[in-house]
Tab-separated table of C-alpha atoms in Angstrom:
chain	number	residue	atom	x	y	z
N	9	MET	CA	0.000	0.000	0.000
N	10	THR	CA	1.302	3.442	-0.911
N	11	ALA	CA	1.212	5.994	1.916
N	12	PHE	CA	1.541	9.659	0.985
N	13	ARG	CA	3.203	11.724	3.711
N	14	SER	CA	0.867	14.170	5.417
N	15	LEU	CA	-2.072	13.397	3.126
N	16	LEU	CA	-5.551	14.778	3.738
N	17	VAL	CA	-8.666	13.486	2.012
N	18	LEU	CA	-11.150	16.371	1.999
N	19	LYS	CA	-14.666	15.731	0.731
N	20	PHE	CA	-17.107	18.504	-0.225
N	21	GLY	CA	-20.766	17.541	-0.023
N	22	GLY	CA	-23.471	19.159	-2.118
N	23	SER	CA	-24.883	20.863	0.973
N	24	VAL	CA	-21.700	22.976	1.316
N	25	LEU	CA	-21.078	23.246	-2.424
N	26	PRO	CA	-24.598	23.994	-3.682
N	27	ASP	CA	-23.623	25.802	-6.905
N	28	SER	CA	-20.845	27.593	-8.756
N	29	ALA	CA	-21.189	30.657	-6.525
N	30	ALA	CA	-19.779	28.618	-3.614
N	31	MET	CA	-16.429	28.047	-5.340
N	32	PRO	CA	-14.584	30.907	-3.549
N	33	LEU	CA	-15.591	29.403	-0.196
N	34	ALA	CA	-14.384	25.986	-1.331
N	35	VAL	CA	-11.044	27.437	-2.430
N	36	SER	CA	-10.660	29.150	0.955
N	37	GLU	CA	-11.395	25.880	2.727
N	38	VAL	CA	-8.759	24.021	0.708
N	39	CYS	CA	-6.227	26.787	1.468
N	40	ARG	CA	-7.075	26.523	5.176
N	41	HIS	CA	-5.862	22.925	5.180
N	42	LEU	CA	-2.836	23.379	2.922
N	43	GLU	CA	-0.705	24.723	5.771
N	44	ALA	CA	-0.979	21.460	7.712
N	45	HIS	CA	-0.885	18.938	4.871
N	46	GLU	CA	1.619	18.354	2.133
N	47	ARG	CA	-0.909	16.785	-0.216
N	48	ILE	CA	-4.691	16.844	-0.480
N	49	ILE	CA	-7.121	14.659	-2.387
N	50	VAL	CA	-10.312	16.701	-2.778
N	51	VAL	CA	-13.366	14.521	-3.401
N	52	VAL	CA	-16.350	16.441	-4.752
N	53	SER	CA	-20.080	15.699	-4.799
N	54	ALA	CA	-22.471	17.100	-7.370
N	55	PHE	CA	-24.023	20.486	-6.701
N	56	LYS	CA	-27.072	20.370	-4.456
N	57	HIS	CA	-30.101	18.695	-6.129
N	58	HIS	CA	-28.130	18.203	-9.380
N	59	THR	CA	-28.165	14.394	-9.118
N	60	ASP	CA	-31.946	14.386	-8.629
N	61	SER	CA	-32.314	16.613	-11.682
N	62	LEU	CA	-30.161	14.292	-13.791
N	63	GLU	CA	-32.146	11.280	-12.616
N	64	ARG	CA	-35.416	12.952	-13.684
N	65	SER	CA	-33.909	13.897	-17.049
N	66	ALA	CA	-32.763	10.325	-17.655
N	67	ALA	CA	-36.249	8.982	-16.884
N	68	ALA	CA	-37.807	11.518	-19.258
N	69	LEU	CA	-35.448	10.541	-22.068
N	70	CYS	CA	-35.797	6.779	-21.794
N	71	ALA	CA	-38.197	4.513	-19.937
N	72	ALA	CA	-35.781	1.574	-19.774
N	73	PRO	CA	-32.189	2.794	-20.148
N	74	SER	CA	-29.165	0.558	-19.686
N	75	PRO	CA	-27.719	0.834	-16.156
N	76	ASP	CA	-24.230	1.807	-17.381
N	77	THR	CA	-25.676	4.692	-19.415
N	78	VAL	CA	-27.634	5.903	-16.387
N	79	ALA	CA	-24.474	5.623	-14.270
N	80	PHE	CA	-22.485	7.782	-16.676
N	81	PHE	CA	-25.284	10.319	-17.069
N	82	MET	CA	-25.914	10.705	-13.331
N	83	GLY	CA	-22.178	10.990	-12.706
N	84	LEU	CA	-22.014	14.126	-14.849
N	85	GLY	CA	-22.884	16.211	-11.786
N	86	GLU	CA	-19.734	15.134	-9.931
N	87	MET	CA	-17.610	15.544	-13.037
N	88	ARG	CA	-18.827	19.106	-13.499
N	89	SER	CA	-18.344	20.216	-9.893
N	90	ALA	CA	-14.891	18.594	-9.738
N	91	ALA	CA	-13.846	20.361	-12.934
N	92	GLU	CA	-15.193	23.712	-11.701
N	93	LEU	CA	-13.366	23.422	-8.390
N	94	THR	CA	-10.125	22.547	-10.192
N	95	LEU	CA	-10.506	25.624	-12.374
N	96	ALA	CA	-11.259	27.792	-9.340
N	97	LEU	CA	-8.155	26.503	-7.530
N	98	GLN	CA	-5.974	27.059	-10.580
N	99	GLY	CA	-7.470	30.535	-10.994
N	100	ALA	CA	-6.406	31.312	-7.419
N	101	GLY	CA	-2.839	30.311	-8.249
N	102	ILE	CA	-2.998	26.962	-6.433
N	103	LYS	CA	-1.394	23.929	-8.036
N	104	ALA	CA	-4.232	21.484	-8.571
N	105	THR	CA	-5.013	18.812	-11.114
N	106	LEU	CA	-8.186	16.925	-12.029
N	107	ARG	CA	-8.399	13.146	-12.311
N	108	MET	CA	-11.317	10.966	-13.380
N	109	PRO	CA	-12.012	7.371	-12.232
N	110	TRP	CA	-10.786	5.895	-15.513
N	111	ASP	CA	-7.563	7.942	-15.282
N	112	VAL	CA	-6.521	6.283	-12.023
N	113	TRP	CA	-8.185	2.871	-12.469
N	114	PHE	CA	-10.696	3.519	-9.703
N	115	LEU	CA	-12.355	0.116	-9.999
N	116	SER	CA	-15.683	-0.887	-8.501
N	117	SER	CA	-17.682	-4.077	-8.229
N	118	GLY	CA	-21.358	-4.938	-7.847
N	119	PRO	CA	-24.608	-3.601	-9.351
N	120	PRO	CA	-23.929	-0.730	-11.786
N	121	LEU	CA	-26.042	1.697	-9.731
N	122	ASP	CA	-24.971	0.512	-6.266
N	123	ALA	CA	-21.365	-0.661	-6.567
N	124	VAL	CA	-18.503	-0.569	-4.078
N	125	PRO	CA	-14.902	0.518	-4.730
N	126	VAL	CA	-12.372	-2.314	-4.800
N	127	ALA	CA	-9.098	-0.975	-6.240
N	128	VAL	CA	-7.254	2.127	-7.410
N	129	SER	CA	-3.934	2.689	-9.160
N	130	HIS	CA	-1.440	3.986	-6.610
N	131	GLN	CA	1.017	4.701	-9.409
N	132	ARG	CA	-1.439	6.982	-11.218
N	133	PHE	CA	-2.019	9.023	-8.058
N	134	GLU	CA	1.724	9.205	-7.428
N	135	GLU	CA	2.168	10.586	-10.937
N	136	ALA	CA	-0.547	13.173	-10.341
N	137	PHE	CA	1.163	14.353	-7.152
N	138	ARG	CA	4.605	14.777	-8.708
N	139	GLU	CA	3.971	18.370	-9.740
N	140	GLN	CA	0.744	19.202	-7.917
N	141	ARG	CA	-0.142	19.328	-4.242
N	142	ILE	CA	-3.863	18.847	-4.838
N	143	VAL	CA	-5.714	16.198	-6.830
N	144	VAL	CA	-9.432	16.868	-7.352
N	145	PHE	CA	-11.516	13.747	-7.878
N	146	PRO	CA	-15.253	13.253	-8.469
N	147	GLY	CA	-16.990	11.109	-5.898
N	148	PHE	CA	-19.869	8.703	-6.531
N	149	ILE	CA	-18.434	7.316	-9.799
N	150	GLY	CA	-16.563	4.065	-10.323
N	151	ARG	CA	-15.280	2.059	-13.252
N	152	GLY	CA	-16.478	-1.515	-13.502
N	153	GLN	CA	-13.887	-4.166	-14.261
N	154	ASP	CA	-15.563	-4.524	-17.658
N	155	GLY	CA	-14.748	-0.849	-18.295
N	156	ARG	CA	-18.329	0.377	-17.911
N	157	PRO	CA	-19.381	3.237	-15.598
N	158	HIS	CA	-20.660	2.459	-12.108
N	159	LEU	CA	-22.280	4.507	-9.375
N	160	LEU	CA	-21.461	3.886	-5.711
N	161	GLY	CA	-25.034	4.453	-4.513
N	162	ARG	CA	-26.512	7.575	-2.950
N	163	GLY	CA	-24.000	9.199	-0.657
N	164	GLY	CA	-21.276	7.438	-2.602
N	165	SER	CA	-18.951	10.426	-2.509
N	166	ASP	CA	-18.429	9.783	1.220
N	167	LEU	CA	-17.553	6.183	0.371
N	168	THR	CA	-15.102	7.394	-2.287
N	169	ALA	CA	-13.329	9.579	0.280
N	170	ILE	CA	-13.183	6.846	2.929
N	171	PHE	CA	-11.865	4.321	0.413
N	172	LEU	CA	-9.101	6.644	-0.808
N	173	ALA	CA	-8.129	7.510	2.778
N	174	ALA	CA	-7.792	3.808	3.544
N	175	GLU	CA	-5.855	3.016	0.380
N	176	PHE	CA	-3.304	5.789	0.817
N	177	GLY	CA	-3.029	5.863	4.612
N	178	ALA	CA	-4.271	9.453	4.876
N	179	SER	CA	-3.519	11.265	8.117
N	180	ARG	CA	-7.039	12.754	8.065
N	181	CYS	CA	-10.311	12.120	6.252
N	182	ILE	CA	-12.633	15.124	6.561
N	183	LEU	CA	-16.237	15.035	5.348
N	184	LEU	CA	-17.575	18.570	4.951
N	185	LYS	CA	-21.294	18.740	5.702
N	186	ASP	CA	-23.904	21.400	6.475
N	187	ALA	CA	-23.390	21.132	10.257
N	188	PRO	CA	-20.256	21.198	12.439
N	189	GLY	CA	-20.463	17.545	13.409
N	190	ILE	CA	-22.974	14.897	14.436
N	191	PHE	CA	-25.632	15.843	16.993
N	192	GLU	CA	-27.929	13.851	19.275
N	193	TRP	CA	-30.735	14.696	16.867
N	194	ASP	CA	-31.277	17.131	14.001
N	195	PRO	CA	-31.564	20.677	15.396
N	196	ALA	CA	-35.019	22.252	15.135
N	197	PRO	CA	-35.956	25.980	15.036
N	198	VAL	CA	-37.694	25.613	18.406
N	199	GLY	CA	-37.261	23.276	21.337
N	200	PRO	CA	-34.206	22.018	23.190
N	201	ARG	CA	-30.870	22.208	21.428
N	202	PRO	CA	-29.165	18.880	20.845
N	203	ARG	CA	-25.609	18.390	21.999
N	204	ARG	CA	-22.836	17.678	19.545
N	205	TYR	CA	-20.692	14.590	19.782
N	206	SER	CA	-17.013	15.509	20.010
N	207	ARG	CA	-16.219	11.834	19.439
N	208	MET	CA	-18.368	8.997	18.242
N	209	SER	CA	-17.551	5.344	17.759
N	210	TRP	CA	-18.129	3.708	14.402
N	211	ASP	CA	-20.561	1.288	16.090
N	212	ASP	CA	-22.614	4.093	17.649
N	213	VAL	CA	-22.929	5.851	14.277
N	214	VAL	CA	-24.280	2.588	12.853
N	215	ALA	CA	-26.708	2.210	15.759
N	216	LEU	CA	-27.858	5.854	15.697
N	217	GLY	CA	-28.402	5.943	11.942
N	218	ALA	CA	-27.060	9.494	11.866
N	219	ARG	CA	-28.093	11.583	8.861
N	220	MET	CA	-24.602	13.043	8.542
N	221	LEU	CA	-22.921	9.683	7.896
N	222	LYS	CA	-24.632	6.624	6.474
N	223	PRO	CA	-24.380	3.586	8.757
N	224	ALA	CA	-23.055	1.495	5.871
N	225	HIS	CA	-20.223	3.985	5.356
N	226	ALA	CA	-19.392	4.044	9.073
N	227	GLU	CA	-19.273	0.253	9.015
N	228	TYR	CA	-16.980	0.344	5.986
N	229	ALA	CA	-14.712	2.845	7.759
N	230	ARG	CA	-14.588	0.526	10.775
N	231	ARG	CA	-13.568	-2.420	8.609
N	232	ARG	CA	-10.829	-0.373	6.943
N	233	GLY	CA	-9.705	1.349	10.145
N	234	VAL	CA	-10.396	4.880	8.851
N	235	THR	CA	-11.044	7.657	11.381
N	236	ILE	CA	-13.388	10.288	9.945
N	237	GLU	CA	-13.860	13.918	10.924
N	238	VAL	CA	-17.290	15.432	10.198
N	239	MET	CA	-17.296	19.236	10.115
N	240	THR	CA	-18.431	22.217	8.061
N	241	LEU	CA	-16.719	25.022	6.171
N	242	GLY	CA	-14.492	27.260	8.268
N	243	SER	CA	-15.446	25.662	11.569
N	244	SER	CA	-13.148	24.526	14.366
N	245	PHE	CA	-15.898	22.231	15.699
N	246	SER	CA	-16.187	18.656	14.472
N	247	THR	CA	-17.125	15.111	15.383
N	248	ILE	CA	-14.375	12.520	15.154
N	249	VAL	CA	-15.744	9.107	14.204
N	250	GLY	CA	-13.431	6.235	14.991
N	251	PRO	CA	-12.524	3.503	17.475
N	252	ASP	CA	-12.859	5.563	20.671
N	253	ALA	CA	-15.952	5.614	22.879
N	254	SER	CA	-18.590	8.218	22.066
N	255	GLU	CA	-18.400	11.496	23.987
N	256	LEU	CA	-20.743	14.477	23.981
N	257	ASP	CA	-19.260	17.977	23.983
N	258	ALA	CA	-20.183	19.729	27.207
N	259	SER	CA	-18.700	23.070	26.133
N	260	ALA	CA	-20.471	25.932	24.332
N	261	GLN	CA	-22.351	24.881	21.262
N	262	PRO	CA	-20.981	25.861	17.826
N	263	GLY	CA	-23.452	28.622	17.165
N	264	GLU	CA	-22.670	30.256	20.491
N	265	ALA	CA	-18.896	29.959	20.424
N	266	GLU	CA	-18.372	31.103	16.863
N	267	SER	CA	-20.938	33.899	16.606
């Protein structure tokens, strides 16, 4: 297994990257982490609601399309957002390069619309990092061993990030979401405020069924030994998901401390 020194896997979800207008914020977030990490793999989801829109368009075009065609079509959202973020980084003078699943032999196995990643070319990523500190990669999309496109299921960009962190021995795997961590329950406009977990075990995430991290992905992270950090843009608050016992944060809540 290749291990890149001081490697961060940083995944942008659609909730924090809703459209092209959010690119400056994404660039700032990448820059925030560059000081502490020599190399970064940035995994990108489609813009918010873009995947749903593509799915509706596919259904309108064909009542019974082939699964591999649907996989490619629905993956266009991730390809677009990854390309836009690469352009935005390059426009800010940051050395970044874009790679697609077929460029790095990001292989997947299983049903074309609900596959799992199984292999990636370490050599291809090493080549990408020779002159660039940042590799931008679309989540959600895999390449079947027959060469056909696959999707990794809804939320598959998280799985992409966790898989790459495991394969390359990343020092951190950060999933950027629309909240600064995992809470006891989803906050509501009125009523008691839930507490945030500062730490949470993989098993407790599976048991809780937390919205911020799919139980299946937490279970996969447990099997691969990947510690995950769930946070949001610009925040110092997070929930660390890993082998340690779950612990609620008794300090000031994020909205209070960072206002």
